[in-house]
Amino acid sequence: MSAFLHQRPIHNPFTDQDPVSPRSSSNSQRPISIFSPTALLILLSLLVVLGVFLPWAGMPDFIFSSASPSLSKWRHYTLAQAASFVAKNGTVIVCAVSQPYLPFLNNWLISISRQKHQDKVLVIAEDYATLYKVNERWPGHAVLVPPAPDAQTAHKFGSQGFFNFTSRRPRHLLHILELGYNVMYNDVDMVWLADPFPYLQGNHDVYFTDDMTAVKPLKHSNALPPPGKKGRTYICSCMIFLRPTTGAKLVMKKWIEELQVQPWSKAKKSNDQPAFNWALNKTAGGVDLYLLPQAAFPTGGLYFKNLTWVQETKGMHVIIHNNYITGFEKKIKRFRDFGLWLVDDHALESPLGRL
């Protein structure tokens, strides 16, 4: 007779009786089956309660920790930790993204990967869906700085939600500067055609691009342009490079101050860019500012609309910005028309893969 047959019956923690004993089949002691009507009713009630209260609770940690412990930790991942993880040669490349922009993030990342700078990228997620999606695919490269803006309104250009979303930007950049890093900021409706870092020469405090469509001479001045009709310059806040200097920090602090002085209103549906220009104009005397070459960093109003200029400057383009147009579908169509929508055929070149 085998040893198996001489083993004692397995102890049942629910009954303190042998599982083969007839007494254990008593209705008064039998555990409720998960398929019984009572159990199903309890389960349905629990789902209703969770469906009502979880949206108001902001998806608490235990939901993620029980489902996927690898995701829950990112909720408490700090900007300082994230910057330390991604920084290479003292530099961090930053973007700010909400969930609707994930396809643009992937497109931008493909172009950066082709220039071998993707490891420096830090995605500042503006909602938890983006935070978890990026860190699930690319651990450590996304961080959320609480509180998260309203994800439903943060992506519509000209809205108060969009203003609230973009007005967080200088605080993020200032924090990274105070940690001692160089920081490059990009909007994700951009594509890199070449490596921009050779153009960031010298030890200037702030590097930026012109948002005007008027063609400049190839060897134009790198000084801050003169103010326009509104009394300020028209510099783009979409592509900025900052060194951790007193001057760069002063510009960020002034930018934050200008956003507070000129908040969004229904009559004046502003974004963060006018405040950035006022900050540059008001600090120009004490800060070393540097305008990047137009041929390398053209605005979308020039690159996508002046085909003659594009041919004349062929081979000089570094970062293309898909601005001067609004709407996701319109931006994607324009990128496709110019062969710059890379996610269709090259998604696997992105650290995130195919989303």
CSV table of C-alpha atoms in Angstrom, one decimal:
chain,number,residue,atom,x,y,z
A,1,MET,CA,0.0,0.0,0.0
A,2,SER,CA,1.4,3.4,-0.9
A,3,ALA,CA,2.4,6.0,1.6
A,4,PHE,CA,-0.2,8.3,0.0
A,5,LEU,CA,-3.0,6.2,1.4
A,6,HIS,CA,-1.7,6.4,4.9
A,7,GLN,CA,-1.6,10.2,5.0
A,8,ARG,CA,-3.9,11.9,7.5
A,9,PRO,CA,-6.9,13.7,6.0
A,10,ILE,CA,-6.2,17.4,5.1
A,11,HIS,CA,-7.3,19.8,7.8
A,12,ASN,CA,-10.2,22.1,6.8
A,13,PRO,CA,-9.9,25.5,8.4
A,14,PHE,CA,-13.6,26.3,7.9
A,15,THR,CA,-15.1,23.2,9.8
A,16,ASP,CA,-12.4,21.8,12.1
A,17,GLN,CA,-13.6,18.4,10.7
A,18,ASP,CA,-12.3,15.9,8.3
A,19,PRO,CA,-13.3,16.9,4.8
A,20,VAL,CA,-14.7,13.4,4.0
A,21,SER,CA,-16.9,13.3,7.2
A,22,PRO,CA,-20.6,13.2,6.5
A,23,ARG,CA,-21.1,15.8,9.2
A,24,SER,CA,-19.1,18.3,7.1
A,25,SER,CA,-21.9,18.4,4.5
A,26,SER,CA,-24.3,20.0,7.0
A,27,ASN,CA,-26.1,23.0,5.5
A,28,SER,CA,-25.4,25.0,8.6
A,29,GLN,CA,-21.6,24.7,8.1
A,30,ARG,CA,-21.2,24.6,4.3
A,31,PRO,CA,-19.4,27.6,2.9
A,32,ILE,CA,-21.4,29.7,0.5
A,33,SER,CA,-20.6,28.9,-3.1
A,34,ILE,CA,-19.5,31.8,-5.3
A,35,PHE,CA,-22.0,30.7,-7.8
A,36,SER,CA,-25.0,30.7,-5.4
A,37,PRO,CA,-27.7,33.4,-5.8
A,38,THR,CA,-26.7,35.0,-2.5
A,39,ALA,CA,-23.0,35.2,-3.5
A,40,LEU,CA,-23.8,36.7,-6.9
A,41,LEU,CA,-26.1,39.3,-5.3
A,42,ILE,CA,-23.3,40.3,-2.9
A,43,LEU,CA,-20.8,40.6,-5.7
A,44,LEU,CA,-23.2,42.7,-7.8
A,45,SER,CA,-23.9,45.0,-4.8
A,46,LEU,CA,-20.1,45.4,-4.3
A,47,LEU,CA,-19.6,46.3,-8.0
A,48,VAL,CA,-22.3,48.9,-7.8
A,49,VAL,CA,-20.8,50.5,-4.7
A,50,LEU,CA,-17.3,50.6,-6.3
A,51,GLY,CA,-18.8,52.1,-9.5
A,52,VAL,CA,-20.4,54.9,-7.6
A,53,PHE,CA,-17.6,55.8,-5.1
A,54,LEU,CA,-14.3,55.0,-6.9
A,55,PRO,CA,-14.5,57.9,-9.4
A,56,TRP,CA,-14.8,60.3,-6.5
A,57,ALA,CA,-11.9,58.6,-4.7
A,58,GLY,CA,-9.6,59.2,-7.6
A,59,MET,CA,-8.8,55.4,-7.9
A,60,PRO,CA,-7.1,54.8,-4.6
A,61,ASP,CA,-3.8,53.0,-4.3
A,62,PHE,CA,-5.2,49.6,-3.1
A,63,ILE,CA,-6.9,49.1,-6.5
A,64,PHE,CA,-3.6,49.3,-8.3
A,65,SER,CA,-1.6,47.5,-5.6
A,66,SER,CA,-3.9,44.5,-5.6
A,67,ALA,CA,-4.1,44.4,-9.4
A,68,SER,CA,-0.5,45.3,-10.2
A,69,PRO,CA,2.0,46.3,-7.5
A,70,SER,CA,4.4,47.5,-10.2
A,71,LEU,CA,2.0,50.3,-11.1
A,72,SER,CA,1.0,51.5,-7.7
A,73,LYS,CA,4.5,52.8,-6.8
A,74,TRP,CA,4.5,55.4,-9.6
A,75,ARG,CA,1.7,57.3,-7.8
A,76,HIS,CA,4.3,58.4,-5.3
A,77,TYR,CA,7.3,58.8,-7.6
A,78,THR,CA,8.6,62.3,-7.2
A,79,LEU,CA,9.9,64.8,-9.8
A,80,ALA,CA,13.3,64.7,-8.1
A,81,GLN,CA,13.5,60.9,-8.3
A,82,ALA,CA,12.4,60.9,-11.9
A,83,ALA,CA,14.8,63.6,-13.0
A,84,SER,CA,17.7,61.8,-11.3
A,85,PHE,CA,16.8,58.6,-13.1
A,86,VAL,CA,16.6,60.0,-16.6
A,87,ALA,CA,19.3,62.7,-16.5
A,88,LYS,CA,22.2,62.1,-18.8
A,89,ASN,CA,25.3,64.4,-18.8
A,90,GLY,CA,23.3,66.7,-16.5
A,91,THR,CA,20.4,67.1,-19.0
A,92,VAL,CA,16.7,66.2,-18.9
A,93,ILE,CA,14.4,66.4,-21.9
A,94,VAL,CA,10.8,67.2,-20.7
A,95,CYS,CA,7.4,67.1,-22.2
A,96,ALA,CA,4.0,67.4,-20.5
A,97,VAL,CA,1.3,65.0,-21.8
A,98,SER,CA,-2.4,64.2,-21.1
A,99,GLN,CA,-4.0,61.0,-22.4
A,100,PRO,CA,-5.4,62.4,-25.7
A,101,TYR,CA,-1.9,63.3,-26.7
A,102,LEU,CA,-0.3,59.8,-26.3
A,103,PRO,CA,-0.2,59.2,-30.1
A,104,PHE,CA,1.8,62.5,-30.5
A,105,LEU,CA,4.1,61.5,-27.6
A,106,ASN,CA,4.9,58.3,-29.4
A,107,ASN,CA,5.5,60.1,-32.7
A,108,TRP,CA,7.8,62.5,-31.0
A,109,LEU,CA,9.7,59.7,-29.1
A,110,ILE,CA,10.3,57.9,-32.4
A,111,SER,CA,12.0,60.9,-33.8
A,112,ILE,CA,14.1,61.4,-30.6
A,113,SER,CA,15.1,57.8,-30.6
A,114,ARG,CA,16.5,58.2,-34.1
A,115,GLN,CA,18.8,60.8,-32.6
A,116,LYS,CA,19.8,58.6,-29.6
A,117,HIS,CA,18.5,61.0,-26.9
A,118,GLN,CA,15.4,59.0,-25.8
A,119,ASP,CA,17.0,58.0,-22.5
A,120,LYS,CA,17.0,61.6,-21.3
A,121,VAL,CA,13.2,62.0,-21.8
A,122,LEU,CA,10.9,62.6,-18.8
A,123,VAL,CA,7.2,62.6,-19.5
A,124,ILE,CA,5.3,64.8,-17.0
A,125,ALA,CA,2.0,63.0,-17.0
A,126,GLU,CA,-1.0,65.3,-16.5
A,127,ASP,CA,-3.4,62.4,-15.6
A,128,TYR,CA,-3.0,59.0,-13.9
A,129,ALA,CA,-3.9,57.1,-17.1
A,130,THR,CA,-0.8,58.6,-18.8
A,131,LEU,CA,1.4,58.0,-15.8
A,132,TYR,CA,0.6,54.3,-15.6
A,133,LYS,CA,0.6,53.7,-19.4
A,134,VAL,CA,4.1,55.2,-19.9
A,135,ASN,CA,5.7,53.6,-16.8
A,136,GLU,CA,4.1,50.2,-17.7
A,137,ARG,CA,5.8,50.3,-21.0
A,138,TRP,CA,8.9,52.4,-20.1
A,139,PRO,CA,9.5,52.2,-16.3
A,140,GLY,CA,10.7,55.4,-14.6
A,141,HIS,CA,10.2,57.8,-17.5
A,142,ALA,CA,6.9,59.3,-16.4
A,143,VAL,CA,6.0,61.3,-13.3
A,144,LEU,CA,2.8,63.1,-12.1
A,145,VAL,CA,3.1,66.2,-10.1
A,146,PRO,CA,-0.1,66.5,-8.0
A,147,PRO,CA,-2.7,67.7,-8.3
A,148,ALA,CA,-3.6,66.4,-11.7
A,149,PRO,CA,-5.5,68.8,-13.9
A,150,ASP,CA,-9.0,67.9,-15.2
A,151,ALA,CA,-8.2,65.4,-17.9
A,152,GLN,CA,-11.5,66.2,-19.8
A,153,THR,CA,-10.7,69.9,-20.4
A,154,ALA,CA,-6.9,70.0,-20.4
A,155,HIS,CA,-6.5,69.3,-24.2
A,156,LYS,CA,-8.8,71.9,-25.8
A,157,PHE,CA,-6.7,74.8,-27.1
A,158,GLY,CA,-8.0,78.2,-25.8
A,159,SER,CA,-10.0,76.6,-22.9
A,160,GLN,CA,-9.5,77.4,-19.3
A,161,GLY,CA,-8.5,73.7,-18.8
A,162,PHE,CA,-5.8,74.1,-21.4
A,163,PHE,CA,-4.6,77.3,-19.7
A,164,ASN,CA,-4.5,75.5,-16.3
A,165,PHE,CA,-2.6,72.6,-18.0
A,166,THR,CA,0.1,74.8,-19.7
A,167,SER,CA,0.4,77.2,-16.8
A,168,ARG,CA,1.9,74.4,-14.7
A,169,ARG,CA,4.9,74.2,-17.1
A,170,PRO,CA,7.2,76.9,-15.6
A,171,ARG,CA,6.8,75.4,-12.1
A,172,HIS,CA,8.0,72.0,-13.4
A,173,LEU,CA,10.9,73.5,-15.3
A,174,LEU,CA,11.9,75.7,-12.3
A,175,HIS,CA,11.9,72.7,-10.0
A,176,ILE,CA,14.2,70.8,-12.4
A,177,LEU,CA,16.6,73.8,-12.7
A,178,GLU,CA,16.7,74.0,-8.9
A,179,LEU,CA,17.7,70.3,-8.8
A,180,GLY,CA,20.8,71.4,-10.9
A,181,TYR,CA,19.9,70.0,-14.3
A,182,ASN,CA,19.9,71.5,-17.8
A,183,VAL,CA,16.4,71.1,-19.1
A,184,MET,CA,15.0,71.1,-22.6
A,185,TYR,CA,11.2,71.4,-23.0
A,186,ASN,CA,9.3,70.3,-26.1
A,187,ASP,CA,5.6,70.2,-27.0
A,188,VAL,CA,4.9,66.7,-28.3
A,189,ASP,CA,3.4,67.9,-31.6
A,190,MET,CA,7.0,68.2,-32.8
A,191,VAL,CA,9.3,66.0,-34.8
A,192,TRP,CA,13.1,65.9,-34.6
A,193,LEU,CA,14.8,65.6,-38.0
A,194,ALA,CA,18.3,66.0,-36.6
A,195,ASP,CA,20.1,66.4,-33.3
A,196,PRO,CA,19.4,69.8,-31.7
A,197,PHE,CA,22.1,69.7,-29.1
A,198,PRO,CA,24.9,71.0,-31.4
A,199,TYR,CA,22.9,74.2,-31.7
A,200,LEU,CA,22.8,74.7,-27.9
A,201,GLN,CA,26.3,76.1,-27.9
A,202,GLY,CA,27.8,78.5,-25.4
A,203,ASN,CA,26.7,79.2,-21.9
A,204,HIS,CA,23.5,81.2,-22.4
A,205,ASP,CA,20.8,81.1,-19.8
A,206,VAL,CA,17.8,80.5,-22.0
A,207,TYR,CA,17.5,79.3,-25.6
A,208,PHE,CA,14.2,79.6,-27.6
A,209,THR,CA,12.6,79.8,-31.0
A,210,ASP,CA,10.7,82.5,-32.9
A,211,ASP,CA,7.0,81.9,-33.6
A,212,MET,CA,6.8,84.4,-36.4
A,213,THR,CA,6.3,83.3,-40.0
A,214,ALA,CA,8.3,86.1,-41.6
A,215,VAL,CA,11.4,84.8,-43.2
A,216,LYS,CA,14.7,85.8,-41.5
A,217,PRO,CA,18.1,86.0,-43.1
A,218,LEU,CA,20.0,82.7,-42.6
A,219,LYS,CA,22.5,84.4,-40.3
A,220,HIS,CA,20.0,86.4,-38.3
A,221,SER,CA,20.8,87.9,-34.9
A,222,ASN,CA,20.5,85.5,-31.9
A,223,ALA,CA,19.3,88.4,-29.7
A,224,LEU,CA,15.8,88.6,-28.5
A,225,PRO,CA,13.7,90.2,-31.3
A,226,PRO,CA,12.1,93.6,-30.8
A,227,PRO,CA,8.6,93.8,-29.5
A,228,GLY,CA,5.7,93.6,-31.9
A,229,LYS,CA,2.4,95.4,-32.1
A,230,LYS,CA,1.2,94.2,-28.7
A,231,GLY,CA,4.3,95.6,-27.1
A,232,ARG,CA,6.0,92.2,-26.6
A,233,THR,CA,7.9,89.7,-28.6
A,234,TYR,CA,6.4,86.6,-30.2
A,235,ILE,CA,8.7,83.8,-29.0
A,236,CYS,CA,7.4,80.2,-28.9
A,237,SER,CA,7.1,78.6,-25.5
A,238,CYS,CA,7.0,75.2,-27.2
A,239,MET,CA,10.8,74.6,-27.5
A,240,ILE,CA,13.0,76.0,-24.6
A,241,PHE,CA,16.4,75.0,-23.4
A,242,LEU,CA,17.5,76.2,-19.9
A,243,ARG,CA,20.7,76.0,-18.0
A,244,PRO,CA,20.5,75.9,-14.1
A,245,THR,CA,21.6,79.4,-13.8
A,246,THR,CA,20.3,82.4,-11.8
A,247,GLY,CA,19.2,84.0,-15.0
A,248,ALA,CA,17.2,81.0,-16.2
A,249,LYS,CA,15.5,80.6,-12.8
A,250,LEU,CA,14.7,84.3,-12.8
A,251,VAL,CA,12.9,83.9,-16.2
A,252,MET,CA,10.9,80.9,-14.9
A,253,LYS,CA,9.9,82.8,-11.7
A,254,LYS,CA,8.8,85.8,-13.8
A,255,TRP,CA,6.8,83.5,-16.1
A,256,ILE,CA,5.0,82.1,-13.1
A,257,GLU,CA,4.3,85.7,-11.9
A,258,GLU,CA,3.0,86.9,-15.2
A,259,LEU,CA,0.6,83.9,-15.4
A,260,GLN,CA,-0.8,84.9,-12.0
A,261,VAL,CA,-1.2,88.5,-13.1
A,262,GLN,CA,-2.9,87.6,-16.4
A,263,PRO,CA,-5.2,84.7,-15.6
A,264,TRP,CA,-7.5,83.1,-18.2
A,265,SER,CA,-10.9,84.7,-18.7
A,266,LYS,CA,-13.8,84.1,-21.2
A,267,ALA,CA,-13.0,87.4,-22.8
A,268,LYS,CA,-9.3,86.8,-23.0
A,269,LYS,CA,-8.8,83.1,-23.8
A,270,SER,CA,-5.1,83.2,-23.4
A,271,ASN,CA,-2.5,80.5,-23.1
A,272,ASP,CA,0.9,80.4,-21.4
A,273,GLN,CA,2.9,81.9,-24.3
A,274,PRO,CA,2.1,85.7,-23.8
A,275,ALA,CA,3.2,85.4,-20.2
A,276,PHE,CA,6.5,83.7,-21.3
A,277,ASN,CA,7.1,86.6,-23.7
A,278,TRP,CA,6.5,89.2,-21.0
A,279,ALA,CA,8.9,87.3,-18.8
A,280,LEU,CA,11.6,87.4,-21.4
A,281,ASN,CA,11.0,91.0,-22.2
A,282,LYS,CA,11.1,92.1,-18.5
A,283,THR,CA,14.2,90.2,-17.7
A,284,ALA,CA,16.2,90.7,-20.9
A,285,GLY,CA,18.6,93.2,-19.4
A,286,GLY,CA,19.9,90.8,-16.7
A,287,VAL,CA,19.6,87.4,-18.4
A,288,ASP,CA,21.6,85.9,-21.3
A,289,LEU,CA,19.0,85.1,-23.9
A,290,TYR,CA,19.6,83.2,-27.2
A,291,LEU,CA,17.3,83.0,-30.2
A,292,LEU,CA,17.9,79.7,-32.1
A,293,PRO,CA,18.3,79.8,-35.9
A,294,GLN,CA,15.0,79.9,-37.8
A,295,ALA,CA,16.1,77.5,-40.6
A,296,ALA,CA,16.8,74.8,-38.0
A,297,PHE,CA,13.8,75.5,-35.7
A,298,PRO,CA,11.0,76.8,-37.9
A,299,THR,CA,7.5,77.5,-36.7
A,300,GLY,CA,4.7,75.4,-38.3
A,301,GLY,CA,3.3,78.5,-39.9
A,302,LEU,CA,6.5,78.7,-42.0
A,303,TYR,CA,7.5,75.1,-42.5
A,304,PHE,CA,4.1,73.8,-43.6
A,305,LYS,CA,3.0,76.9,-45.6
A,306,ASN,CA,6.0,78.2,-47.4
A,307,LEU,CA,7.2,75.4,-49.6
A,308,THR,CA,9.6,77.7,-51.5
A,309,TRP,CA,11.4,78.5,-48.2
A,310,VAL,CA,11.5,74.8,-47.3
A,311,GLN,CA,13.3,73.9,-50.5
A,312,GLU,CA,15.7,76.8,-50.1
A,313,THR,CA,16.6,75.6,-46.6
A,314,LYS,CA,16.5,71.9,-47.3
A,315,GLY,CA,18.9,69.9,-45.1
A,316,MET,CA,19.0,72.6,-42.4
A,317,HIS,CA,15.8,71.6,-40.5
A,318,VAL,CA,16.2,70.2,-37.0
A,319,ILE,CA,12.9,70.3,-35.1
A,320,ILE,CA,9.6,70.9,-36.8
A,321,HIS,CA,6.6,72.2,-34.8
A,322,ASN,CA,3.1,71.3,-36.0
A,323,ASN,CA,1.5,74.5,-34.7
A,324,TYR,CA,-0.6,77.2,-36.5
A,325,ILE,CA,-3.3,74.5,-36.7
A,326,THR,CA,-5.7,73.1,-34.1
A,327,GLY,CA,-7.3,69.8,-33.7
A,328,PHE,CA,-5.8,66.3,-33.3
A,329,GLU,CA,-7.0,65.0,-36.7
A,330,LYS,CA,-5.9,68.1,-38.6
A,331,LYS,CA,-2.4,67.9,-37.0
A,332,ILE,CA,-2.1,64.1,-37.8
A,333,LYS,CA,-3.2,64.7,-41.4
A,334,ARG,CA,-0.7,67.4,-41.9
A,335,PHE,CA,2.1,65.3,-40.4
A,336,ARG,CA,1.0,62.5,-42.7
A,337,ASP,CA,1.0,64.8,-45.8
A,338,PHE,CA,4.6,65.8,-45.0
A,339,GLY,CA,5.8,62.3,-44.1
A,340,LEU,CA,6.2,63.1,-40.5
A,341,TRP,CA,3.6,60.9,-38.9
A,342,LEU,CA,5.9,58.0,-37.9
A,343,VAL,CA,3.7,55.9,-35.7
A,344,ASP,CA,1.9,54.2,-38.6
A,345,ASP,CA,5.0,52.3,-39.8
A,346,HIS,CA,7.7,52.8,-37.2
A,347,ALA,CA,5.9,52.4,-33.8
A,348,LEU,CA,8.4,49.8,-32.7
A,349,GLU,CA,11.2,52.4,-32.8
A,350,SER,CA,9.5,54.1,-29.8
A,351,PRO,CA,10.4,53.1,-26.2
A,352,LEU,CA,6.6,52.7,-25.7
A,353,GLY,CA,6.1,50.4,-28.7
A,354,ARG,CA,2.7,50.3,-30.4
A,355,LEU,CA,0.0,52.0,-28.3
